[in-house]
């Protein structure tokens, strides 16, 4: 399905040693024939480990030490690249609250640098990874990602006559990744304890796996015209059901919601609804301002109602405890 856009192309992933980057790299190298996949990141030890894990792919996988804060380094890395997937970010909510200047330098200034380097280096497409925390943000991490999303959407006004376009992919915590509650619960279980703390019994989350996140990015690479925010249709689950799936019969003391934490993940707000369209397996939020003529084509999807909200708390599809167990087993394969 995506062979026509991947084969023979060079793809660079910022923050590529993370959970998403490793899953995307593995999937693309196993299923397609890209010219190169370049991992651009700061940590040489993580790159060393990834190189050892992926050594069978040889010269098709390259590594580039660099920081998205460094525009000159980005421009050097972007030479000869067709597609950029921007996954680099400071993502830990408490760390961003305690180090706001650093979060701004990476998540906002870094986004600006990726945009400028892409414009100057003849990149064909840029897909930026976003988060539910960018929607009605209540913490600094979410605030920086909201600004980042706006920057990537507006960047389409600078492309001129080139084929370059910028789009965004938005999803919540990926099941089993470092940012999800699953590793936290796992650690408690491995310590032999029989209680899994719940911050609020009402809490819900969307379930998206790493492979599903990869598929959404590939869809954006293939279909984006510029300025879209792609959002998968995915099921919700109750955090209490997740706890029971991981440790049946466990006690679940309610410990209170943490600072910067939301009861439910929201991907589309009522304010987004007027420019949101529904497709078979995803939604697209189109920009309110059309930045170039290519963005003025009529969407092929079905327009949602003007009061539509896509929230994990009011979602139509829910996972049972048994379904969560099944998904836990399959998601561990990709970690």
XYZ file of C-alpha atoms in Angstrom:
335
model
C 0.000 0.000 0.000
C 2.820 2.400 0.815
C 5.525 0.907 -1.372
C 5.196 3.677 -3.959
C 6.110 6.359 -1.416
C 8.744 4.457 0.602
C 10.827 2.442 -1.858
C 13.968 4.288 -2.905
C 13.342 7.172 -0.495
C 15.506 8.462 2.338
C 13.684 8.963 5.634
C 15.050 10.790 8.678
C 13.509 10.396 12.136
C 14.331 12.951 14.818
C 14.365 11.319 18.232
C 14.548 8.036 16.350
C 15.898 5.901 19.211
C 12.587 6.157 21.072
C 9.787 3.576 21.071
C 8.115 4.992 17.978
C 11.347 5.427 16.039
C 12.434 1.845 16.624
C 9.040 0.419 15.677
C 8.767 2.605 12.562
C 12.305 1.734 11.470
C 11.752 -1.992 11.935
C 8.451 -1.945 10.055
C 9.762 0.078 7.116
C 12.984 -1.917 6.713
C 11.162 -5.247 6.975
C 8.337 -4.418 4.563
C 9.769 -1.939 2.071
C 12.981 -1.013 0.358
C 13.900 2.547 1.397
C 17.203 3.918 0.226
C 18.093 4.866 3.811
C 16.558 5.381 7.220
C 18.504 7.958 9.247
C 18.199 8.140 13.024
C 18.876 11.670 14.287
C 19.180 11.931 18.072
C 21.373 13.133 20.937
C 22.204 9.951 22.839
C 25.095 7.973 21.363
C 24.526 5.059 23.776
C 20.927 4.594 22.614
C 22.157 4.779 19.027
C 24.791 2.131 19.798
C 22.154 -0.177 21.267
C 19.814 0.378 18.332
C 22.628 -0.282 15.868
C 23.271 -3.652 17.527
C 19.562 -4.506 17.512
C 19.206 -3.625 13.819
C 22.589 -4.741 12.481
C 21.017 -7.068 9.897
C 19.809 -4.045 7.923
C 23.342 -2.902 7.180
C 23.927 0.276 5.198
C 20.241 1.063 4.848
C 20.197 2.254 8.470
C 22.352 5.257 9.398
C 22.860 7.216 12.616
C 23.453 10.937 13.048
C 24.313 12.486 16.432
C 22.589 15.823 16.769
C 20.045 17.940 18.625
C 16.967 19.590 17.129
C 18.083 22.737 18.924
C 21.048 22.910 16.527
C 19.858 24.321 13.199
C 23.207 23.966 11.427
C 23.447 20.315 12.392
C 19.883 19.687 11.228
C 20.630 21.226 7.838
C 23.669 18.997 7.458
C 21.626 15.913 8.380
C 18.723 16.839 6.066
C 20.829 16.874 2.884
C 19.516 14.269 0.456
C 16.530 13.386 2.682
C 13.041 12.952 1.198
C 10.870 12.665 4.316
C 11.321 13.841 7.897
C 9.365 12.383 10.800
C 9.722 14.666 13.787
C 9.460 12.590 16.973
C 12.040 14.370 19.161
C 10.609 16.096 22.234
C 10.923 16.487 25.982
C 7.822 14.547 27.066
C 7.907 13.991 30.824
C 5.312 16.315 32.363
C 7.055 16.872 35.753
C 10.431 17.427 34.068
C 8.953 20.023 31.710
C 7.274 21.802 34.642
C 10.565 21.960 36.541
C 12.651 22.875 33.480
C 10.335 25.060 31.376
C 13.128 26.801 29.459
C 14.528 23.455 28.332
C 11.103 22.228 27.225
C 10.621 25.386 25.173
C 14.075 25.069 23.577
C 13.437 21.497 22.432
C 9.700 21.376 21.772
C 9.172 24.845 20.295
C 12.556 26.123 19.104
C 13.383 22.602 17.914
C 10.182 22.508 15.873
C 11.068 25.870 14.322
C 14.515 24.536 13.420
C 13.062 21.399 11.794
C 10.743 23.599 9.714
C 13.503 25.972 8.634
C 15.895 23.142 7.770
C 13.174 21.352 5.772
C 12.413 24.525 3.810
C 16.090 25.080 3.008
C 17.006 21.462 2.178
C 14.292 20.523 -0.359
C 12.558 18.002 1.898
C 9.406 16.571 0.303
C 7.264 15.898 3.380
C 7.454 16.462 7.115
C 5.191 14.625 9.567
C 5.325 15.835 13.174
C 4.185 13.641 16.059
C 1.822 15.322 18.493
C -0.057 14.319 21.641
C -3.490 14.568 23.239
C -1.848 16.839 25.818
C -1.650 19.556 23.136
C -5.471 19.712 23.214
C -6.701 22.231 25.794
C -3.311 21.935 27.570
C -3.125 21.976 31.361
C 0.646 21.553 31.657
C 3.731 23.055 30.034
C 4.457 19.965 27.945
C 1.001 20.199 26.395
C 1.436 23.929 25.881
C 4.712 23.483 24.025
C 3.220 20.779 21.826
C 0.233 22.980 21.006
C 2.630 25.670 19.808
C 4.616 23.057 17.882
C 1.456 21.818 16.122
C 0.516 25.373 15.157
C 4.018 25.970 13.796
C 3.931 22.889 11.578
C 0.470 23.708 10.233
C 1.422 27.328 9.498
C 4.730 26.262 7.913
C 2.764 25.395 4.769
C 2.503 29.108 4.055
C 6.261 29.220 3.354
C 6.613 26.352 0.878
C 6.019 28.480 -2.226
C 6.033 26.423 -5.441
C 7.909 23.472 -3.910
C 6.217 20.097 -3.309
C 7.014 20.221 0.410
C 4.147 19.918 2.864
C 3.915 19.717 6.643
C 1.326 17.685 8.557
C 0.742 16.449 12.109
C -0.194 13.066 13.582
C -1.873 13.160 16.999
C -2.333 10.327 19.468
C -2.172 9.766 23.218
C 0.033 7.525 25.302
C 1.136 4.538 23.241
C 0.356 1.255 24.989
C 3.497 -0.084 26.634
C 5.742 2.857 25.788
C 7.780 4.599 28.470
C 5.122 7.298 28.854
C 2.228 4.913 29.516
C 1.012 3.494 32.811
C 1.697 -0.094 31.697
C 5.449 -0.167 32.530
C 4.634 1.455 35.884
C 2.107 -1.256 36.723
C 4.505 -3.930 35.453
C 7.247 -2.748 37.806
C 4.886 -2.985 40.788
C 3.788 -6.480 39.757
C 7.403 -7.648 39.316
C 8.130 -6.457 42.856
C 5.539 -8.955 44.077
C 2.990 -6.389 45.257
C -0.768 -6.878 45.015
C -1.970 -3.286 44.836
C -1.996 -1.072 41.741
C -2.596 2.596 42.606
C -5.209 4.469 40.563
C -5.121 8.257 40.535
C -8.874 8.503 39.836
C -11.381 5.684 39.360
C -13.109 7.633 36.559
C -9.956 7.884 34.443
C -10.062 6.672 30.829
C -7.515 6.524 28.027
C -7.389 5.726 24.328
C -5.573 2.539 23.319
C -3.155 2.861 20.434
C -0.309 0.450 19.803
C 3.040 1.286 18.282
C 2.160 -0.454 14.983
C -1.075 1.555 14.787
C 0.916 4.746 15.332
C 3.274 3.732 12.532
C 0.342 3.138 10.172
C -1.058 6.599 10.905
C 2.291 8.230 10.090
C 2.504 6.280 6.820
C -1.017 7.428 5.959
C 0.015 11.043 6.563
C 3.112 10.608 4.388
C 0.976 9.281 1.554
C -2.123 11.481 1.777
C -1.202 14.824 3.351
C -1.533 17.931 1.202
C -0.393 20.224 4.007
C -1.718 21.422 7.362
C -3.775 18.372 8.322
C -3.856 16.817 11.787
C -4.416 13.041 11.459
C -6.116 11.175 14.331
C -6.806 7.414 14.429
C -10.145 5.925 15.386
C -9.188 3.783 18.359
C -10.943 2.205 21.368
C -11.018 3.514 24.924
C -10.438 1.689 28.179
C -10.895 2.373 31.869
C -7.648 2.498 33.828
C -9.291 0.340 36.506
C -9.951 -2.316 33.822
C -6.311 -2.124 32.746
C -5.237 -2.793 36.345
C -7.510 -5.831 36.560
C -6.246 -7.124 33.212
C -2.653 -6.916 34.403
C -3.207 -8.199 37.961
C -6.627 -9.864 38.325
C -8.268 -9.334 41.683
C -5.766 -6.703 42.795
C -6.627 -3.932 45.214
C -6.760 -0.481 43.601
C -6.261 2.322 46.125
C -7.309 5.707 44.763
C -4.425 8.119 45.365
C -5.654 11.331 43.729
C -5.030 12.867 40.335
C -1.533 14.181 39.669
C -0.636 17.703 38.649
C -1.039 18.195 34.917
C -3.028 14.964 34.515
C -6.435 14.771 32.818
C -9.322 12.418 33.530
C -9.813 11.726 29.830
C -7.770 12.069 26.657
C -9.262 14.451 24.099
C -8.161 14.374 20.465
C -10.783 16.618 18.844
C -12.502 19.493 20.627
C -15.828 21.128 19.775
C -13.790 24.102 18.564
C -11.990 21.805 16.085
C -15.228 20.220 14.878
C -16.134 22.758 12.140
C -13.028 21.727 10.168
C -12.928 18.035 11.166
C -13.840 15.255 8.727
C -14.434 11.583 9.409
C -12.930 8.784 7.317
C -13.147 5.015 7.579
C -10.368 4.564 10.142
C -9.359 8.095 11.105
C -10.325 11.742 11.489
C -8.583 14.722 9.936
C -8.646 18.225 11.381
C -8.082 20.603 8.480
C -6.580 24.049 9.093
C -8.970 26.963 9.489
C -6.718 29.088 7.287
C -5.730 27.884 3.832
C -2.028 28.636 3.450
C -1.630 27.604 -0.190
C -3.763 26.539 -3.166
C -3.108 22.816 -2.657
C -4.901 22.994 0.702
C -8.125 24.324 -0.864
C -9.197 20.971 -2.336
C -12.527 19.746 -0.948
C -12.050 16.995 1.702
C -13.405 13.614 0.632
C -14.529 12.586 4.117
C -17.754 13.178 6.003
C -17.937 16.402 8.001
C -18.571 15.781 11.705
C -21.293 17.591 13.615
C -20.379 21.037 14.870
C -20.561 19.923 18.524
C -18.482 16.767 17.935
C -15.854 15.925 20.564
C -13.515 12.938 20.326
C -12.750 11.999 23.926
C -11.713 8.746 25.572
C -14.516 9.323 28.091
C -17.337 9.510 25.519
C -15.908 7.210 22.852
C -18.234 4.682 21.177
C -15.747 1.785 21.257
C -14.510 0.305 24.544
C -12.153 -2.516 25.481
C -13.201 -5.153 27.998
C -10.772 -6.608 30.533
C -10.302 -9.684 28.320
C -9.669 -7.557 25.232
C -7.092 -5.519 27.154
C -5.308 -8.763 28.126
C -5.142 -9.813 24.465
C -3.786 -6.436 23.388
C -1.214 -6.409 26.173
C 0.230 -9.678 24.903
C 0.520 -8.433 21.320
C 1.830 -4.961 22.210
C 4.766 -6.361 24.189
C 6.167 -7.773 20.919
C 7.134 -4.307 19.727
C 8.875 -2.992 22.844
